[in-house]
Structures are given as structure tokens and as C-alpha cells.
């Protein structure tokens, strides 16, 4: 968990993260941002992930990870 919830004027934001892979070559992290705004009917949640190649010193995209150009179809099959 990064920091602590911020609540000015009833607003709140919280950021959590989980490291899924941590090796000498690759670090893969998932972030969850949850926020509530004053007067909102429900909280807002957003998820994102970053996979970083430590050897090449670059953030990886899906096309870097999959050996095919049809990776969106493969990912969609799990949804």
C-alpha cells in the first residue's frame, strides 16, 4: 500500500500494488487505485500493470511478451 488514504473535503484516494514477478530480468507489478469523491454514489476503481525488462531497461508491451500478433484474441478468450 502506498501512503495512506487522503480525505480532504470527504474525498479519498488509495493506491495498492502487488509485485507478481521479481527476478533479475523482469519485474511485473499490478496497481489498484481506488477513489471516492464527495457526493459520488460509489467509489471508482482502476487497475493497471507494468512489466519492466531490467536487462533491456524498458517497459514491455503485449507485443514484446507474446510470440504472435494475435495476442488480443488470446487474452480475450480468458475474459
GROMACS .gro file of N, CA, C and O in nm:
model
  316
    1UNK      N    1   0.085  -0.117   0.000
    1UNK     CA    2   0.000   0.000   0.000
    1UNK      C    3   0.089   0.122   0.000
    1UNK      O    4   0.182   0.132   0.077
    2UNK      N    5   0.061   0.213  -0.089
    2UNK     CA    6   0.139   0.335  -0.098
    2UNK      C    7   0.071   0.444  -0.018
    2UNK      O    8  -0.046   0.475  -0.042
    3UNK      N    9   0.142   0.502   0.075
    3UNK     CA   10   0.088   0.613   0.151
    3UNK      C   11  -0.032   0.574   0.235
    3UNK      O   12  -0.044   0.462   0.280
    4UNK      N   13  -0.120   0.667   0.254
    4UNK     CA   14  -0.242   0.642   0.330
    4UNK      C   15  -0.356   0.716   0.262
    4UNK      O   16  -0.332   0.807   0.183
    5UNK      N   17  -0.480   0.678   0.292
    5UNK     CA   18  -0.593   0.748   0.228
    5UNK      C   19  -0.588   0.898   0.256
    5UNK      O   20  -0.555   0.941   0.366
    6UNK      N   21  -0.617   0.976   0.154
    6UNK     CA   22  -0.622   1.122   0.166
    6UNK      C   23  -0.769   1.162   0.167
    6UNK      O   24  -0.844   1.123   0.079
    7UNK      N   25  -0.811   1.240   0.265
    7UNK     CA   26  -0.953   1.273   0.278
    7UNK      C   27  -0.980   1.422   0.292
    7UNK      O   28  -1.048   1.463   0.384
    8UNK      N   29  -0.931   1.505   0.204
    8UNK     CA   30  -0.971   1.646   0.213
    8UNK      C   31  -1.113   1.662   0.162
    8UNK      O   32  -1.149   1.610   0.058
    9UNK      N   33  -1.197   1.730   0.238
    9UNK     CA   34  -1.335   1.757   0.197
    9UNK      C   35  -1.414   1.630   0.165
    9UNK      O   36  -1.502   1.629   0.082
   10UNK      N   37  -1.383   1.517   0.228
   10UNK     CA   38  -1.456   1.394   0.206
   10UNK      C   39  -1.407   1.312   0.088
   10UNK      O   40  -1.460   1.205   0.060
   11UNK      N   41  -1.309   1.361   0.016
   11UNK     CA   42  -1.252   1.285  -0.095
   11UNK      C   43  -1.150   1.186  -0.041
   11UNK      O   44  -1.089   1.209   0.063
   12UNK      N   45  -1.131   1.075  -0.113
   12UNK     CA   46  -1.039   0.972  -0.067
   12UNK      C   47  -0.973   0.906  -0.187
   12UNK      O   48  -1.039   0.879  -0.287
   13UNK      N   49  -0.844   0.880  -0.176
   13UNK     CA   50  -0.773   0.802  -0.278
   13UNK      C   51  -0.680   0.705  -0.206
   13UNK      O   52  -0.620   0.739  -0.105
   14UNK      N   53  -0.676   0.584  -0.259
   14UNK     CA   54  -0.588   0.482  -0.202
   14UNK      C   55  -0.524   0.406  -0.317
   14UNK      O   56  -0.591   0.368  -0.412
   15UNK      N   57  -0.393   0.384  -0.307
   15UNK     CA   58  -0.319   0.314  -0.411
   15UNK      C   59  -0.254   0.191  -0.349
   15UNK      O   60  -0.179   0.203  -0.252
   16UNK      N   61  -0.285   0.074  -0.403
   16UNK     CA   62  -0.224  -0.051  -0.359
   16UNK      C   63  -0.147  -0.110  -0.476
   16UNK      O   64  -0.177  -0.082  -0.592
   17UNK      N   65  -0.050  -0.192  -0.447
   17UNK     CA   66   0.024  -0.259  -0.553
   17UNK      C   67   0.064  -0.398  -0.508
   17UNK      O   68   0.070  -0.428  -0.389
   18UNK      N   69   0.087  -0.484  -0.606
   18UNK     CA   70   0.133  -0.619  -0.580
   18UNK      C   71   0.237  -0.653  -0.687
   18UNK      O   72   0.212  -0.633  -0.806
   19UNK      N   73   0.350  -0.704  -0.643
   19UNK     CA   74   0.454  -0.747  -0.736
   19UNK      C   75   0.428  -0.894  -0.769
   19UNK      O   76   0.423  -0.978  -0.681
   20UNK      N   77   0.404  -0.923  -0.896
   20UNK     CA   78   0.374  -1.059  -0.940
   20UNK      C   79   0.499  -1.135  -0.983
   20UNK      O   80   0.504  -1.256  -0.975
   21UNK      N   81   0.598  -1.065  -1.031
   21UNK     CA   82   0.725  -1.130  -1.068
   21UNK      C   83   0.837  -1.032  -1.036
   21UNK      O   84   0.830  -0.914  -1.069
   22UNK      N   85   0.938  -1.085  -0.970
   22UNK     CA   86   1.055  -1.004  -0.936
   22UNK      C   87   1.178  -1.093  -0.953
   22UNK      O   88   1.210  -1.174  -0.868
   23UNK      N   89   1.242  -1.079  -1.068
   23UNK     CA   90   1.361  -1.159  -1.097
   23UNK      C   91   1.471  -1.064  -1.143
   23UNK      O   92   1.447  -0.946  -1.164
   24UNK      N   93   1.592  -1.114  -1.161
   24UNK     CA   94   1.698  -1.027  -1.211
   24UNK      C   95   1.671  -0.970  -1.351
   24UNK      O   96   1.728  -0.870  -1.389
   25UNK      N   97   1.579  -1.035  -1.426
   25UNK     CA   98   1.549  -0.990  -1.562
   25UNK      C   99   1.420  -0.911  -1.575
   25UNK      O  100   1.411  -0.818  -1.655
   26UNK      N  101   1.317  -0.950  -1.498
   26UNK     CA  102   1.182  -0.895  -1.516
   26UNK      C  103   1.121  -0.856  -1.382
   26UNK      O  104   1.134  -0.928  -1.284
   27UNK      N  105   1.052  -0.741  -1.381
   27UNK     CA  106   0.968  -0.702  -1.267
   27UNK      C  107   0.829  -0.673  -1.324
   27UNK      O  108   0.815  -0.596  -1.419
   28UNK      N  109   0.727  -0.737  -1.266
   28UNK     CA  110   0.589  -0.716  -1.310
   28UNK      C  111   0.504  -0.678  -1.190
   28UNK      O  112   0.500  -0.751  -1.091
   29UNK      N  113   0.437  -0.563  -1.199
   29UNK     CA  114   0.362  -0.508  -1.087
   29UNK      C  115   0.222  -0.469  -1.131
   29UNK      O  116   0.204  -0.417  -1.241
   30UNK      N  117   0.124  -0.494  -1.044
   30UNK     CA  118  -0.015  -0.453  -1.069
   30UNK      C  119  -0.051  -0.345  -0.969
   30UNK      O  120  -0.023  -0.357  -0.850
   31UNK      N  121  -0.114  -0.238  -1.018
   31UNK     CA  122  -0.156  -0.126  -0.934
   31UNK      C  123  -0.308  -0.119  -0.930
   31UNK      O  124  -0.374  -0.141  -1.031
   32UNK      N  125  -0.360  -0.087  -0.812
   32UNK     CA  126  -0.504  -0.067  -0.795
   32UNK      C  127  -0.525   0.070  -0.731
   32UNK      O  128  -0.471   0.098  -0.624
   33UNK      N  129  -0.599   0.155  -0.800
   33UNK     CA  130  -0.629   0.288  -0.749
   33UNK      C  131  -0.778   0.292  -0.717
   33UNK      O  132  -0.862   0.265  -0.803
   34UNK      N  133  -0.811   0.324  -0.595
   34UNK     CA  134  -0.950   0.335  -0.553
   34UNK      C  135  -0.971   0.476  -0.500
   34UNK      O  136  -0.893   0.526  -0.419
   35UNK      N  137  -1.076   0.541  -0.549
   35UNK     CA  138  -1.102   0.678  -0.504
   35UNK      C  139  -1.252   0.700  -0.488
   35UNK      O  140  -1.333   0.638  -0.555
   36UNK      N  141  -1.283   0.786  -0.396
   36UNK     CA  142  -1.420   0.828  -0.372
   36UNK      C  143  -1.422   0.980  -0.369
   36UNK      O  144  -1.337   1.042  -0.304
   37UNK      N  145  -1.513   1.039  -0.441
   37UNK     CA  146  -1.526   1.183  -0.445
   37UNK      C  147  -1.651   1.225  -0.370
   37UNK      O  148  -1.754   1.156  -0.373
   38UNK      N  149  -1.644   1.337  -0.305
   38UNK     CA  150  -1.757   1.389  -0.228
   38UNK      C  151  -1.880   1.396  -0.317
   38UNK      O  152  -1.877   1.451  -0.427
   39UNK      N  153  -1.987   1.332  -0.274
   39UNK     CA  154  -2.113   1.332  -0.349
   39UNK      C  155  -2.126   1.218  -0.448
   39UNK      O  156  -2.232   1.201  -0.509
   40UNK      N  157  -2.021   1.139  -0.468
   40UNK     CA  158  -2.030   1.028  -0.563
   40UNK      C  159  -2.113   0.915  -0.503
   40UNK      O  160  -2.114   0.893  -0.382
   41UNK      N  161  -2.182   0.843  -0.588
   41UNK     CA  162  -2.268   0.735  -0.540
   41UNK      C  163  -2.190   0.607  -0.510
   41UNK      O  164  -2.237   0.521  -0.436
   42UNK      N  165  -2.073   0.592  -0.567
   42UNK     CA  166  -1.992   0.472  -0.542
   42UNK      C  167  -1.847   0.503  -0.572
   42UNK      O  168  -1.816   0.598  -0.645
   43UNK      N  169  -1.755   0.425  -0.518
   43UNK     CA  170  -1.613   0.450  -0.544
   43UNK      C  171  -1.573   0.414  -0.687
   43UNK      O  172  -1.640   0.337  -0.754
   44UNK      N  173  -1.464   0.470  -0.729
   44UNK     CA  174  -1.407   0.445  -0.862
   44UNK      C  175  -1.283   0.359  -0.842
   44UNK      O  176  -1.201   0.386  -0.755
   45UNK      N  177  -1.270   0.252  -0.921
   45UNK     CA  178  -1.152   0.167  -0.914
   45UNK      C  179  -1.088   0.156  -1.052
   45UNK      O  180  -1.158   0.146  -1.153
   46UNK      N  181  -0.956   0.158  -1.053
   46UNK     CA  182  -0.882   0.142  -1.176
   46UNK      C  183  -0.765   0.048  -1.151
   46UNK      O  184  -0.700   0.057  -1.046
   47UNK      N  185  -0.741  -0.041  -1.244
   47UNK     CA  186  -0.630  -0.136  -1.233
   47UNK      C  187  -0.537  -0.114  -1.351
   47UNK      O  188  -0.582  -0.089  -1.463
   48UNK      N  189  -0.409  -0.122  -1.326
   48UNK     CA  190  -0.312  -0.118  -1.435
   48UNK      C  191  -0.192  -0.203  -1.395
   48UNK      O  192  -0.172  -0.234  -1.278
   49UNK      N  193  -0.115  -0.240  -1.493
   49UNK     CA  194   0.003  -0.321  -1.464
   49UNK      C  195   0.120  -0.272  -1.548
   49UNK      O  196   0.101  -0.213  -1.655
   50UNK      N  197   0.238  -0.297  -1.496
   50UNK     CA  198   0.360  -0.260  -1.566
   50UNK      C  199   0.454  -0.379  -1.557
   50UNK      O  200   0.475  -0.436  -1.451
   51UNK      N  201   0.509  -0.418  -1.672
   51UNK     CA  202   0.612  -0.521  -1.677
   51UNK      C  203   0.736  -0.455  -1.735
   51UNK      O  204   0.731  -0.398  -1.844
   52UNK      N  205   0.844  -0.464  -1.660
   52UNK     CA  206   0.967  -0.394  -1.697
   52UNK      C  207   1.080  -0.494  -1.716
   52UNK      O  208   1.104  -0.580  -1.631
   53UNK      N  209   1.148  -0.482  -1.828
   53UNK     CA  210   1.264  -0.565  -1.859
   53UNK      C  211   1.388  -0.493  -1.804
   53UNK      O  212   1.427  -0.387  -1.855
   54UNK      N  213   1.447  -0.549  -1.700
   54UNK     CA  214   1.562  -0.485  -1.636
   54UNK      C  215   1.689  -0.497  -1.720
   54UNK      O  216   1.777  -0.412  -1.710
   55UNK      N  217   1.698  -0.599  -1.805
   55UNK     CA  218   1.816  -0.618  -1.890
   55UNK      C  219   1.817  -0.514  -2.003
   55UNK      O  220   1.918  -0.447  -2.027
   56UNK      N  221   1.702  -0.500  -2.070
   56UNK     CA  222   1.692  -0.405  -2.181
   56UNK      C  223   1.656  -0.264  -2.135
   56UNK      O  224   1.652  -0.171  -2.215
   57UNK      N  225   1.625  -0.252  -2.006
   57UNK     CA  226   1.588  -0.123  -1.946
   57UNK      C  227   1.472  -0.057  -2.019
   57UNK      O  228   1.480   0.059  -2.062
   58UNK      N  229   1.361  -0.134  -2.034
   58UNK     CA  230   1.243  -0.077  -2.099
   58UNK      C  231   1.117  -0.144  -2.047
   58UNK      O  232   1.118  -0.259  -2.001
   59UNK      N  233   1.007  -0.069  -2.054
   59UNK     CA  234   0.877  -0.124  -2.020
   59UNK      C  235   0.831  -0.211  -2.136
   59UNK      O  236   0.842  -0.173  -2.252
   60UNK      N  237   0.779  -0.329  -2.104
   60UNK     CA  238   0.736  -0.422  -2.208
   60UNK      C  239   0.590  -0.397  -2.245
   60UNK      O  240   0.507  -0.367  -2.161
   61UNK      N  241   0.562  -0.412  -2.372
   61UNK     CA  242   0.424  -0.406  -2.421
   61UNK      C  243   0.377  -0.550  -2.447
   61UNK      O  244   0.457  -0.644  -2.440
   62UNK      N  245   0.250  -0.566  -2.476
   62UNK     CA  246   0.197  -0.700  -2.504
   62UNK      C  247   0.268  -0.765  -2.622
   62UNK      O  248   0.295  -0.884  -2.622
   63UNK      N  249   0.301  -0.686  -2.722
   63UNK     CA  250   0.369  -0.743  -2.839
   63UNK      C  251   0.510  -0.790  -2.805
   63UNK      O  252   0.564  -0.877  -2.873
   64UNK      N  253   0.570  -0.736  -2.700
   64UNK     CA  254   0.700  -0.784  -2.655
   64UNK      C  255   0.689  -0.917  -2.581
   64UNK      O  256   0.781  -0.998  -2.583
   65UNK      N  257   0.576  -0.940  -2.517
   65UNK     CA  258   0.557  -1.057  -2.432
   65UNK      C  259   0.509  -1.178  -2.511
   65UNK      O  260   0.552  -1.291  -2.487
   66UNK      N  261   0.419  -1.156  -2.608
   66UNK     CA  262   0.362  -1.265  -2.686
   66UNK      C  263   0.440  -1.288  -2.815
   66UNK      O  264   0.487  -1.193  -2.877
   67UNK      N  265   0.449  -1.414  -2.855
   67UNK     CA  266   0.521  -1.451  -2.977
   67UNK      C  267   0.432  -1.449  -3.101
   67UNK      O  268   0.470  -1.502  -3.203
   68UNK      N  269   0.315  -1.390  -3.089
   68UNK     CA  270   0.221  -1.385  -3.200
   68UNK      C  271   0.159  -1.246  -3.208
   68UNK      O  272   0.154  -1.174  -3.109
   69UNK      N  273   0.113  -1.209  -3.326
   69UNK     CA  274   0.044  -1.080  -3.341
   69UNK      C  275  -0.102  -1.090  -3.300
   69UNK      O  276  -0.171  -0.989  -3.293
   70UNK      N  277  -0.149  -1.211  -3.272
   70UNK     CA  278  -0.290  -1.234  -3.236
   70UNK      C  279  -0.309  -1.240  -3.085
   70UNK      O  280  -0.397  -1.308  -3.035
   71UNK      N  281  -0.228  -1.165  -3.011
   71UNK     CA  282  -0.233  -1.173  -2.865
   71UNK      C  283  -0.363  -1.120  -2.805
   71UNK      O  284  -0.406  -1.169  -2.701
   72UNK      N  285  -0.428  -1.023  -2.868
   72UNK     CA  286  -0.554  -0.972  -2.813
   72UNK      C  287  -0.663  -1.081  -2.815
   72UNK      O  288  -0.744  -1.091  -2.723
   73UNK      N  289  -0.666  -1.162  -2.918
   73UNK     CA  290  -0.762  -1.273  -2.925
   73UNK      C  291  -0.734  -1.374  -2.814
   73UNK      O  292  -0.826  -1.424  -2.750
   74UNK      N  293  -0.607  -1.401  -2.788
   74UNK     CA  294  -0.570  -1.496  -2.681
   74UNK      C  295  -0.613  -1.442  -2.545
   74UNK      O  296  -0.675  -1.512  -2.466
   75UNK      N  297  -0.585  -1.316  -2.519
   75UNK     CA  298  -0.622  -1.254  -2.391
   75UNK      C  299  -0.773  -1.249  -2.376
   75UNK      O  300  -0.828  -1.277  -2.269
   76UNK      N  301  -0.844  -1.213  -2.482
   76UNK     CA  302  -0.990  -1.205  -2.479
   76UNK      C  303  -1.056  -1.337  -2.446
   76UNK      O  304  -1.165  -1.341  -2.388
   77UNK      N  305  -0.993  -1.446  -2.480
   77UNK     CA  306  -1.052  -1.577  -2.453
   77UNK      C  307  -1.060  -1.606  -2.302
   77UNK      O  308  -1.136  -1.691  -2.259
   78UNK      N  309  -0.984  -1.535  -2.221
   78UNK     CA  310  -0.989  -1.551  -2.077
   78UNK      C  311  -1.091  -1.461  -2.009
   78UNK      O  312  -1.119  -1.477  -1.891
   79UNK      N  313  -1.147  -1.368  -2.081
   79UNK     CA  314  -1.242  -1.271  -2.024
   79UNK      C  315  -1.381  -1.332  -2.009
   79UNK      O  316  -1.420  -1.422  -2.072
   0.00000   0.00000   0.00000
